[in-house]
Amino acid sequence: MAKFLAELLGCTLPSKGASPMFESKSHSRVGLKSSTKQKTTIFSALASEKSLSDCKKEQQWKPSVYSNITPVCFPSPLIEKPIGKESMPQTPPFSAMFDSSGYNRNLYQSAEDSCGGLYYHDNNLLSGSLEALIQHLVPNVDYYPDRTYIFTFLLSSRLFMHPYELMAKVCHLCVEHQQLSDPDSDKNQMRKIAPKILQLLTEWTETFPYDFRDERMMRNLKDLAHRIASGEEQTYRKNVQQMMQCLIRKLATLSQYEEVLAKISSTSTDRLTVLKTKPQSIQRDIITICNDPYTLAQQLTHIELERLNYIGPEEFVQAFVQKDPLDNDKSCYTERKKTRNLEAYVEWFNRLSYLVATEICMPVKKKHRARMIEYFIDVARECFNIGNFNSLMAIISGMNMSPVSRLKKTWAKVKTAKFDILEHQMDPSSNFYNYRTALRGAAQRSLTAHSSREKIVIPFFSLLIKDIYFLNEGCANRLPNGHVNFEKFWELAKQVSEFMTWKQVECPFERDRKILQYLLTVPVFSEDALYLASYESEGPENHIEKDRWKSLRSSLLGRV
């Protein structure tokens, strides 16, 4: 993991002659304190509507002027009829979870600034003890936590404790404080609290399903769900069953996806090995598989959205988890990670970059190489129009690798005006200002989309991780008084929730299995093989290149 992060965080747009992911350049860090100007985000255009949620110690709920969440119905509501002021807030989609400032505006407090171990300022929860924050997560008869708080705390709590430890505490509070263990407890109270506990569990299993790959998590979940379902209400049993079935389906789907990735990885070979056993004259290239660059861009978008969809929000936090200074025994993630979808997605970016470079360096004739470059320029331009910035950057990175950029005679035959425009859009200067502007435009288009195609936003993923990394590094997890710095975690949750919104978009384009199979499985050149192919196409220009060429011919081809 350390090597993966080191490679990832050094990623910027390579200058010509660089490998795709591993060039390290110094750019301004993502703005946490350096700018006072508010960054426009996907959430800026949200409509305002008040909802009710409050500090648990208050008997009367106080609406806030900052209520900015637009409620929509939860896919499978657990309460069919509202019960006045004590009903749960309806669950909004991720795009409506935070306002443009990044803070939740639906947590209200008493007249005092501190309430039950939680500290507020201007109606915003800024910090609190870990125990108080856990208490704030658990519903009671008069209270249900806002979804923004649920998401933010479940996301960030793993920096301080394992999810199974949090689940154990939640179960204990639900059982002991809400009297679920007492069969003679007030049935009216049970009718009020049971649906809220079930709603919290449903939120957890739907948003962070990978947590439940841990047997300890599943055991606690089943125990609490059984207590709820053992009551007299038939509806509870049905909803518990639906929740468990949905969770099991998600985990089964993830396992199938991981098996496919493993199979693809195990069958991958170097393109040079294939060339040795199969004459180049009968080798296929990507244009013979798909001669339309627009179609290829659409198929790339299929792969991007599918792989994005499997990345859990917790993976962003787990990638950068560090030792909790108040825990002398262990880091929260000394155990093996439950998933590696984030790493697999970055590996896809690298594969696409090398595939582009391979397809360009493969042809023997100069005019064929030039045609291949122009083909990928058109693919990249269509990726930009679609909103697929990750494939766009991978293609540009592949075309900027040294074995490709040194082909001066080939590039002389290419009309590069369109490529220059694309490079300008992804220019890393000013902290990728041009790209960020384009990303905001795509995000705004997604908000007002009239078609499924207009909803697509696929960010340059390595930069997204870099932003989250610097946000995590730039602020302490705990304040000097030992409180959890919740102000930081509002911003972290806001960035991750943007991603959650984008990854849920279904690809509107028709799948072409032949093209997808080629993109995912065709062998690609290693870096050494790329250099060899490049030297074979256009000879070495100096003694250093000539010596390397001789060395590569000897080691890869067994020739002198």
Coordinates of C-alpha atoms in Angstrom, one line a residue:
M1 CA 0.0 0.0 0.0
A2 CA 2.8 2.4 0.8
K3 CA 4.3 1.9 -2.6
F4 CA 0.9 2.3 -4.2
L5 CA 0.4 5.6 -2.5
A6 CA 3.8 6.9 -3.3
E7 CA 3.3 6.2 -7.0
L8 CA -0.2 7.6 -7.0
L9 CA 0.5 10.8 -5.2
G10 CA 3.3 11.6 -7.5
C11 CA 1.0 11.5 -10.5
T12 CA 0.5 14.6 -12.6
L13 CA 0.1 15.0 -16.3
P14 CA 3.4 13.7 -17.7
S15 CA 5.5 15.9 -19.9
K16 CA 6.5 14.3 -23.2
G17 CA 8.8 11.4 -22.4
A18 CA 7.3 10.4 -19.1
S19 CA 5.6 7.2 -17.9
P20 CA 1.9 7.6 -17.2
M21 CA 1.6 7.5 -13.5
F22 CA 4.9 8.0 -11.9
E23 CA 6.2 11.4 -12.7
S24 CA 6.6 13.6 -9.7
K25 CA 6.1 17.3 -10.0
S26 CA 5.6 20.0 -7.4
H27 CA 2.2 21.8 -7.6
S28 CA 0.3 23.8 -5.1
R29 CA -1.5 21.7 -2.6
V30 CA -5.3 21.4 -2.7
G31 CA -6.7 24.5 -1.1
L32 CA -7.6 24.0 2.5
K33 CA -6.2 27.2 4.0
S34 CA -4.5 28.9 1.1
S35 CA -7.7 30.4 -0.3
T36 CA -10.6 32.2 1.3
K37 CA -12.6 32.1 -1.9
Q38 CA -15.4 29.5 -1.8
K39 CA -15.0 26.8 -4.4
T40 CA -18.1 26.2 -6.6
T41 CA -19.2 22.6 -6.4
I42 CA -21.9 20.3 -7.6
F43 CA -23.9 21.2 -4.5
S44 CA -24.1 24.9 -5.2
A45 CA -27.4 24.7 -7.0
L46 CA -29.4 22.7 -4.5
A47 CA -32.8 23.9 -3.5
S48 CA -33.5 24.8 0.1
E49 CA -36.0 23.0 2.2
K50 CA -36.2 22.6 6.0
S51 CA -35.9 19.3 7.8
L52 CA -36.1 18.4 11.5
S53 CA -33.3 16.9 13.5
D54 CA -31.8 18.0 16.8
C55 CA -29.5 17.4 19.7
K56 CA -30.9 14.5 21.6
K57 CA -31.1 16.3 24.9
E58 CA -33.6 18.8 23.6
Q59 CA -37.3 18.0 23.9
Q60 CA -38.3 20.7 21.4
W61 CA -36.7 20.6 17.9
K62 CA -35.5 23.9 16.5
P63 CA -35.4 24.4 12.8
S64 CA -32.4 26.2 11.3
V65 CA -32.2 28.8 8.6
Y66 CA -29.5 26.7 7.1
S67 CA -31.6 23.7 6.1
N68 CA -30.5 23.0 2.6
I69 CA -31.3 19.4 2.1
T70 CA -33.9 18.5 -0.6
P71 CA -35.8 15.4 0.8
V72 CA -36.7 12.6 -1.5
C73 CA -38.1 9.2 -0.6
F74 CA -35.9 6.4 0.5
P75 CA -36.1 3.5 -2.0
S76 CA -37.7 1.1 0.5
P77 CA -39.3 3.2 3.2
L78 CA -39.4 1.6 6.6
I79 CA -42.1 3.9 8.0
E80 CA -45.2 4.1 5.9
K81 CA -47.0 6.8 7.9
P82 CA -45.3 9.7 9.5
I83 CA -45.7 10.2 13.2
G84 CA -45.8 13.9 13.6
K85 CA -42.6 15.6 14.7
E86 CA -41.1 12.2 15.7
S87 CA -41.0 10.8 12.2
M88 CA -37.7 10.1 10.6
P89 CA -36.4 12.6 7.9
Q90 CA -36.7 11.3 4.4
T91 CA -33.4 10.2 3.0
P92 CA -32.0 12.4 0.2
P93 CA -29.7 11.2 -2.6
F94 CA -25.9 11.8 -2.2
S95 CA -26.1 14.9 -4.4
A96 CA -28.3 16.6 -1.8
M97 CA -26.4 15.7 1.3
F98 CA -24.3 18.7 1.7
D99 CA -24.5 22.4 0.9
S100 CA -21.8 24.3 -1.0
S101 CA -19.8 25.1 2.1
G102 CA -19.3 21.4 2.8
Y103 CA -21.0 21.5 6.3
N104 CA -24.1 19.8 7.3
R105 CA -26.9 22.3 8.0
N106 CA -29.4 20.0 9.6
L107 CA -27.8 19.5 13.1
Y108 CA -29.4 21.9 15.6
Q109 CA -28.4 22.5 19.1
S110 CA -29.6 24.1 22.3
A111 CA -28.8 27.7 23.1
E112 CA -25.5 26.7 24.5
D113 CA -22.5 26.1 22.2
S114 CA -21.8 22.6 23.7
C115 CA -24.4 19.9 24.1
G116 CA -23.7 16.4 25.5
G117 CA -20.0 16.4 24.6
L118 CA -20.6 17.9 21.2
Y119 CA -19.4 21.4 20.3
Y120 CA -21.3 23.6 17.8
H121 CA -20.7 27.0 16.3
D122 CA -23.3 28.8 14.2
N123 CA -25.5 25.7 14.0
N124 CA -22.6 23.6 12.7
L125 CA -21.2 20.5 14.6
L126 CA -17.5 21.2 14.8
S127 CA -16.1 18.7 17.2
G128 CA -17.0 16.2 20.0
S129 CA -15.7 13.3 22.0
L130 CA -15.8 10.0 20.2
E131 CA -18.3 8.6 22.7
A132 CA -20.6 11.6 22.3
L133 CA -20.4 11.2 18.5
I134 CA -21.4 7.5 18.8
Q135 CA -24.3 8.4 21.0
H136 CA -25.3 11.0 18.4
L137 CA -25.5 8.3 15.8
V138 CA -27.9 6.1 17.7
P139 CA -31.7 7.0 17.3
N140 CA -34.2 7.1 20.2
V141 CA -37.9 7.6 20.4
D142 CA -37.6 11.4 19.8
Y143 CA -34.6 11.5 17.5
Y144 CA -33.2 10.2 14.3
P145 CA -29.8 11.4 13.1
D146 CA -29.6 13.2 9.8
R147 CA -28.3 11.2 6.9
T148 CA -25.4 13.7 6.4
Y149 CA -24.3 12.9 9.9
I150 CA -24.7 9.2 9.5
F151 CA -22.6 9.1 6.3
T152 CA -19.9 11.5 7.6
F153 CA -19.5 9.6 10.9
L154 CA -19.6 6.1 9.4
L155 CA -17.0 7.3 6.9
S156 CA -14.6 9.0 9.3
S157 CA -15.1 6.8 12.4
R158 CA -12.8 4.1 10.9
L159 CA -9.9 6.5 11.5
F160 CA -10.4 5.9 15.2
M161 CA -11.9 2.4 15.5
H162 CA -12.8 -0.7 13.5
P163 CA -16.3 -0.8 12.0
Y164 CA -17.0 -3.9 13.9
E165 CA -16.1 -2.1 17.1
L166 CA -18.5 0.7 16.2
M167 CA -21.2 -1.8 15.3
A168 CA -20.8 -3.5 18.7
K169 CA -21.2 -0.2 20.5
V170 CA -24.2 0.8 18.4
C171 CA -25.8 -2.6 19.1
H172 CA -25.1 -2.2 22.8
L173 CA -26.7 1.3 22.9
C174 CA -29.7 0.1 21.0
V175 CA -30.3 -2.9 23.1
E176 CA -29.6 -1.4 26.6
H177 CA -30.9 2.1 26.1
Q178 CA -33.9 1.3 24.0
Q179 CA -34.9 -1.8 26.1
L180 CA -34.9 -4.1 23.1
S181 CA -33.8 -6.9 25.4
D182 CA -36.8 -6.6 27.7
P183 CA -39.8 -8.5 26.3
D184 CA -42.1 -6.6 28.7
S185 CA -41.0 -3.2 27.5
D186 CA -43.5 -0.6 26.4
K187 CA -44.8 -1.9 23.0
N188 CA -45.8 1.6 21.9
Q189 CA -42.2 2.7 22.5
M190 CA -40.9 -0.3 20.6
R191 CA -43.1 0.6 17.6
K192 CA -41.5 4.0 17.6
I193 CA -37.9 3.1 18.0
A194 CA -37.6 -0.2 16.1
P195 CA -38.2 1.3 12.6
K196 CA -35.5 4.0 13.3
I197 CA -32.9 1.4 14.3
L198 CA -33.8 -0.6 11.3
Q199 CA -33.4 2.5 9.1
L200 CA -30.0 3.2 10.6
L201 CA -28.9 -0.4 9.8
T202 CA -30.3 -0.1 6.3
E203 CA -28.3 3.2 5.7
W204 CA -25.2 1.4 6.9
T205 CA -25.6 -1.7 4.8
E206 CA -26.5 0.2 1.6
T207 CA -23.8 2.8 1.8
F208 CA -20.9 0.7 3.3
P209 CA -21.8 -2.9 2.4
Y210 CA -18.2 -3.9 2.3
D211 CA -17.9 -3.4 6.1
F212 CA -20.1 -6.6 6.4
R213 CA -17.5 -8.8 4.8
D214 CA -16.2 -9.0 8.4
E215 CA -17.9 -11.9 10.1
R216 CA -18.0 -9.9 13.4
M217 CA -20.0 -7.1 11.6
M218 CA -22.4 -9.6 10.1
R219 CA -22.9 -11.3 13.5
N220 CA -23.8 -8.1 15.3
L221 CA -26.1 -7.1 12.5
K222 CA -27.9 -10.3 12.5
D223 CA -28.3 -10.2 16.3
L224 CA -29.8 -6.7 16.3
A225 CA -31.9 -7.4 13.3
H226 CA -33.3 -10.6 15.0
R227 CA -34.3 -8.6 18.1
I228 CA -36.2 -6.1 15.9
A229 CA -37.8 -8.8 13.8
S230 CA -38.8 -10.9 16.8
G231 CA -41.5 -8.4 17.8
E232 CA -45.2 -8.6 16.9
E233 CA -45.0 -6.3 13.8
Q234 CA -44.9 -8.4 10.6
T235 CA -43.6 -5.4 8.7
Y236 CA -40.3 -5.4 10.7
R237 CA -39.6 -9.0 9.7
K238 CA -40.2 -8.3 6.1
N239 CA -38.0 -5.2 6.1
V240 CA -35.2 -7.0 8.0
Q241 CA -35.4 -9.8 5.4
Q242 CA -35.2 -7.3 2.5
M243 CA -32.2 -5.5 4.1
M244 CA -30.3 -8.8 4.6
Q245 CA -31.1 -10.0 1.1
C246 CA -30.0 -6.8 -0.5
L247 CA -26.7 -6.8 1.5
I248 CA -26.0 -10.4 0.5
R249 CA -26.6 -9.7 -3.1
K250 CA -24.2 -6.7 -3.0
L251 CA -21.4 -8.8 -1.4
A252 CA -22.0 -11.7 -3.9
T253 CA -21.8 -9.2 -6.8
L254 CA -18.5 -7.9 -5.4
S255 CA -17.1 -11.4 -5.1
Q256 CA -18.0 -12.1 -8.7
Y257 CA -16.4 -8.9 -9.9
E258 CA -13.2 -9.7 -8.0
E259 CA -13.1 -13.1 -9.6
V260 CA -13.3 -11.5 -13.1
L261 CA -10.5 -9.1 -12.3
A262 CA -8.3 -12.0 -11.0
K263 CA -9.0 -14.0 -14.1
I264 CA -8.1 -11.1 -16.4
S265 CA -4.9 -10.5 -14.4
S266 CA -3.8 -14.1 -14.5
T267 CA -4.2 -14.4 -18.2
S268 CA -2.4 -11.1 -19.1
T269 CA 0.8 -11.5 -21.1
D270 CA 3.3 -9.2 -22.6
R271 CA 2.6 -8.2 -26.2
L272 CA 6.2 -9.0 -27.2
T273 CA 5.7 -12.6 -26.1
V274 CA 2.7 -12.9 -28.4
L275 CA 4.7 -11.4 -31.2
K276 CA 7.4 -14.0 -30.9
T277 CA 4.9 -16.8 -31.5
K278 CA 2.5 -15.0 -33.9
P279 CA 3.7 -13.1 -37.0
Q280 CA 3.0 -9.4 -36.8
S281 CA 1.3 -9.4 -40.2
I282 CA -1.7 -11.3 -38.7
Q283 CA -1.7 -9.3 -35.4
R284 CA -4.9 -7.3 -34.8
D285 CA -4.8 -3.7 -33.7
I286 CA -7.5 -1.6 -32.1
I287 CA -8.7 0.0 -35.4
T288 CA -9.5 -3.4 -36.9
I289 CA -11.6 -4.1 -33.8
C290 CA -13.3 -0.6 -33.7
N291 CA -12.6 1.9 -36.4
D292 CA -15.0 4.5 -34.9
P293 CA -13.3 6.6 -32.2
Y294 CA -16.6 7.7 -30.8
T295 CA -17.7 4.1 -30.2
L296 CA -14.4 3.3 -28.5
A297 CA -14.8 6.3 -26.2
Q298 CA -18.3 5.0 -25.3
Q299 CA -16.9 1.5 -24.5
L300 CA -14.1 3.1 -22.4
T301 CA -16.9 4.9 -20.5
H302 CA -18.5 1.5 -19.8
I303 CA -15.4 0.2 -18.2
E304 CA -14.8 3.4 -16.2
L305 CA -18.3 3.5 -14.8
E306 CA -18.4 -0.2 -14.0
R307 CA -15.1 0.0 -12.1
L308 CA -16.1 3.2 -10.3
N309 CA -19.3 1.6 -9.2
Y310 CA -17.4 -1.0 -7.1
I311 CA -15.3 1.4 -5.2
G312 CA -16.7 1.9 -1.7
P313 CA -16.5 5.3 0.0
E314 CA -14.5 3.8 2.9
E315 CA -11.7 2.9 0.6
F316 CA -10.6 6.5 0.3
V317 CA -10.2 6.7 4.1
Q318 CA -8.6 3.3 4.4
A319 CA -6.0 4.2 1.8
F320 CA -4.6 7.0 4.1
V321 CA -5.4 5.6 7.5
Q322 CA -2.8 6.3 10.2
K323 CA -2.2 5.4 13.8
D324 CA -4.7 7.2 16.1
P325 CA -2.5 9.2 18.6
L326 CA -4.9 8.3 21.4
D327 CA -4.6 4.6 20.7
N328 CA -1.2 3.2 21.8
D329 CA -1.8 -0.3 20.6
K330 CA -2.6 -0.4 17.0
S331 CA -3.6 1.4 13.8
C332 CA -7.3 0.9 12.9
Y333 CA -6.3 -1.0 9.8
T334 CA -3.5 -3.3 10.8
E335 CA -5.8 -6.0 9.5
R336 CA -5.9 -6.9 5.8
K337 CA -8.2 -4.6 3.7
K338 CA -11.5 -6.2 2.8
T339 CA -11.3 -4.8 -0.8
R340 CA -8.8 -3.4 -3.3
N341 CA -11.2 -1.8 -5.8
L342 CA -9.4 1.6 -5.6
E343 CA -6.1 0.1 -6.5
A344 CA -7.6 -2.0 -9.3
Y345 CA -9.1 1.2 -10.8
V346 CA -5.7 2.9 -10.8
E347 CA -4.2 -0.2 -12.4
W348 CA -6.8 0.2 -15.2
F349 CA -5.6 3.7 -15.8
N350 CA -2.1 2.4 -16.2
R351 CA -3.2 -0.4 -18.5
L352 CA -5.0 2.0 -20.8
S353 CA -2.0 4.3 -21.0
Y354 CA 0.3 1.4 -21.9
L355 CA -2.3 0.1 -24.4
V356 CA -2.4 3.5 -26.2
A357 CA 1.4 3.5 -26.4
T358 CA 1.5 -0.1 -27.6
E359 CA -1.0 0.5 -30.4
I360 CA 1.0 3.5 -31.6
C361 CA 4.4 1.8 -31.4
M362 CA 3.3 -1.4 -33.0
P363 CA 2.8 -0.5 -36.7
V364 CA 5.9 -0.8 -38.9
K365 CA 4.9 1.9 -41.3
K366 CA 5.1 5.6 -40.3
K367 CA 1.8 6.5 -41.9
H368 CA 0.0 3.8 -39.9
R369 CA 1.5 5.1 -36.7
A370 CA 0.4 8.6 -37.5
R371 CA -3.1 7.4 -38.3
M372 CA -3.2 5.6 -34.9
I373 CA -2.1 8.8 -33.1
E374 CA -4.9 10.8 -34.8
Y375 CA -7.4 8.0 -34.0
F376 CA -6.6 8.2 -30.3
I377 CA -6.8 12.0 -30.4
D378 CA -10.3 11.7 -31.6
V379 CA -11.1 9.1 -28.9
A380 CA -9.7 11.4 -26.3
R381 CA -11.7 14.4 -27.6
E382 CA -14.9 12.3 -27.4
C383 CA -14.1 11.2 -23.9
F384 CA -13.8 14.9 -23.0
N385 CA -17.2 15.6 -24.5
I386 CA -18.8 12.7 -22.7
G387 CA -17.3 13.8 -19.3
N388 CA -14.9 10.8 -19.1
F389 CA -11.9 12.7 -17.8
N390 CA -10.1 9.6 -16.5
S391 CA -9.8 7.9 -19.9
L392 CA -8.9 11.2 -21.4
M393 CA -6.0 11.6 -19.1
A394 CA -4.9 8.0 -19.6
I395 CA -4.8 8.5 -23.3
I396 CA -2.9 11.7 -23.1
S397 CA -0.4 10.0 -20.7
G398 CA 0.1 7.1 -23.0
M399 CA 0.8 9.5 -25.9
N400 CA 3.3 11.4 -23.8
M401 CA 5.3 8.4 -22.8
S402 CA 8.9 8.6 -24.1
P403 CA 8.7 5.7 -26.6
V404 CA 5.8 7.5 -28.3
S405 CA 7.0 11.2 -28.0
R406 CA 10.4 10.4 -29.5
L407 CA 8.9 9.3 -32.8
K408 CA 9.5 12.7 -34.4
K409 CA 9.1 11.6 -38.0
T410 CA 5.7 10.1 -37.1
W411 CA 4.5 13.1 -35.2
A412 CA 5.5 15.3 -38.2
K413 CA 2.7 13.6 -40.1
V414 CA 0.1 14.2 -37.4
K415 CA -2.2 17.2 -37.3
T416 CA -1.7 18.1 -33.6
A417 CA -4.1 21.1 -33.2
K418 CA -6.8 19.0 -31.5
F419 CA -4.2 17.2 -29.3
D420 CA -2.8 20.6 -28.2
I421 CA -6.2 21.7 -27.1
L422 CA -6.8 18.5 -25.0
E423 CA -3.3 18.9 -23.4
H424 CA -4.2 22.4 -22.5
Q425 CA -7.5 21.3 -20.9
M426 CA -5.5 18.8 -18.7
D427 CA -2.6 21.1 -18.1
P428 CA -1.3 20.5 -14.5
S429 CA -0.3 24.1 -13.9
S430 CA -2.2 26.2 -11.3
N431 CA -3.3 22.9 -9.6
F432 CA -5.1 21.7 -12.8
Y433 CA -7.1 24.8 -13.0
N434 CA -8.4 24.2 -16.6
Y435 CA -9.4 20.6 -15.7
R436 CA -11.1 21.6 -12.5
T437 CA -13.1 24.2 -14.5
A438 CA -14.2 21.6 -17.0
L439 CA -15.1 19.2 -14.2
R440 CA -17.3 21.8 -12.5
G441 CA -19.0 22.3 -15.9
A442 CA -19.6 18.6 -16.3
A443 CA -20.9 18.4 -12.7
Q444 CA -23.3 21.3 -13.3
R445 CA -24.5 19.7 -16.6
S446 CA -25.1 16.5 -14.6
L447 CA -27.3 18.3 -12.2
T448 CA -29.6 19.7 -14.9
A449 CA -29.3 16.7 -17.2
H450 CA -32.1 16.0 -19.6
S451 CA -30.6 12.7 -20.7
S452 CA -28.6 9.9 -19.1
R453 CA -25.6 10.8 -21.2
E454 CA -25.5 14.3 -19.8
K455 CA -25.3 12.8 -16.2
I456 CA -21.9 11.2 -16.8
V457 CA -19.0 12.7 -14.7
I458 CA -15.9 10.5 -14.5
P459 CA -13.2 12.5 -12.7
F460 CA -9.4 12.2 -13.2
F461 CA -9.2 9.7 -10.4
S462 CA -5.6 10.0 -9.3
L463 CA -6.1 13.8 -8.8
L464 CA -9.3 13.1 -6.8
I465 CA -7.3 10.8 -4.5
K466 CA -4.6 13.4 -4.2
D467 CA -7.1 16.1 -3.2
I468 CA -8.5 13.8 -0.5
Y469 CA -5.0 12.9 0.6
F470 CA -4.0 16.5 1.1
L471 CA -7.3 17.3 2.9
N472 CA -6.5 14.4 5.3
E473 CA -2.9 15.5 5.8
G474 CA -3.6 19.2 6.0
C475 CA -5.9 19.0 9.1
A476 CA -5.5 17.0 12.4
N477 CA -8.0 14.3 13.1
R478 CA -8.2 15.4 16.7
L479 CA -8.1 18.7 18.4
P480 CA -5.8 19.5 21.4
N481 CA -8.6 18.7 23.8
G482 CA -8.9 15.2 22.4
H483 CA -12.2 16.0 20.5
V484 CA -12.7 14.6 17.0
N485 CA -12.2 17.3 14.5
F486 CA -15.6 17.0 12.8
E487 CA -15.2 20.1 10.8
K488 CA -12.5 18.3 8.8
F489 CA -14.7 15.3 8.3
W490 CA -17.6 17.3 6.9
E491 CA -15.3 18.4 4.1
L492 CA -14.0 14.9 3.6
A493 CA -17.5 13.5 3.4
K494 CA -18.5 16.2 1.0
Q495 CA -15.7 15.3 -1.5
V496 CA -16.4 11.6 -1.2
S497 CA -20.2 12.1 -1.6
E498 CA -19.6 13.9 -4.9
F499 CA -17.8 10.8 -6.1
M500 CA -20.7 8.6 -4.7
T501 CA -23.1 10.6 -6.8
W502 CA -21.1 10.2 -10.0
K503 CA -20.4 6.5 -9.6
Q504 CA -24.1 5.7 -9.5
V505 CA -24.8 6.8 -13.0
E506 CA -25.7 4.0 -15.4
C507 CA -23.9 4.0 -18.7
P508 CA -26.3 4.9 -21.5
F509 CA -24.3 3.4 -24.3
E510 CA -24.8 0.0 -25.9
R511 CA -22.2 -2.5 -24.8
D512 CA -19.9 -4.1 -27.5
R513 CA -18.5 -7.2 -26.0
K514 CA -15.9 -7.6 -28.7
I515 CA -14.4 -4.2 -28.1
L516 CA -14.6 -4.5 -24.3
Q517 CA -12.9 -7.9 -24.5
Y518 CA -10.1 -6.4 -26.5
L519 CA -9.6 -3.4 -24.2
L520 CA -9.5 -5.5 -21.1
T521 CA -7.5 -8.5 -22.2
V522 CA -5.3 -7.7 -25.2
P523 CA -1.6 -8.0 -24.2
V524 CA 0.3 -4.7 -24.0
F525 CA 4.0 -3.9 -24.2
S526 CA 6.1 -3.5 -21.1
E527 CA 8.1 -0.3 -20.8
D528 CA 11.2 -2.0 -22.2
A529 CA 9.3 -3.6 -25.0
L530 CA 7.8 -0.1 -25.9
Y531 CA 11.3 1.3 -26.1
L532 CA 12.5 -1.5 -28.3
A533 CA 9.5 -1.1 -30.6
S534 CA 10.1 2.6 -30.7
Y535 CA 13.8 2.2 -31.7
E536 CA 12.9 -0.4 -34.3
S537 CA 10.5 2.1 -35.8
E538 CA 12.7 5.2 -35.7
G539 CA 16.4 4.4 -35.0
P540 CA 18.4 5.7 -32.0
E541 CA 19.4 9.4 -32.1
N542 CA 22.4 9.3 -29.8
H543 CA 24.9 6.9 -28.1
I544 CA 22.8 6.5 -25.0
E545 CA 19.7 5.4 -27.1
K546 CA 22.0 3.2 -29.3
D547 CA 23.4 1.4 -26.3
R548 CA 20.0 0.9 -24.8
W549 CA 18.7 -0.4 -28.1
K550 CA 21.4 -3.0 -28.3
S551 CA 20.8 -4.0 -24.7
L552 CA 17.1 -4.4 -25.3
R553 CA 17.5 -6.4 -28.5
S554 CA 19.9 -8.8 -26.6
S555 CA 17.6 -9.2 -23.5
L556 CA 14.2 -9.3 -25.2
L557 CA 14.9 -10.8 -28.6
G558 CA 18.1 -12.7 -27.9
R559 CA 19.8 -10.8 -30.7
V560 CA 23.0 -8.8 -30.9

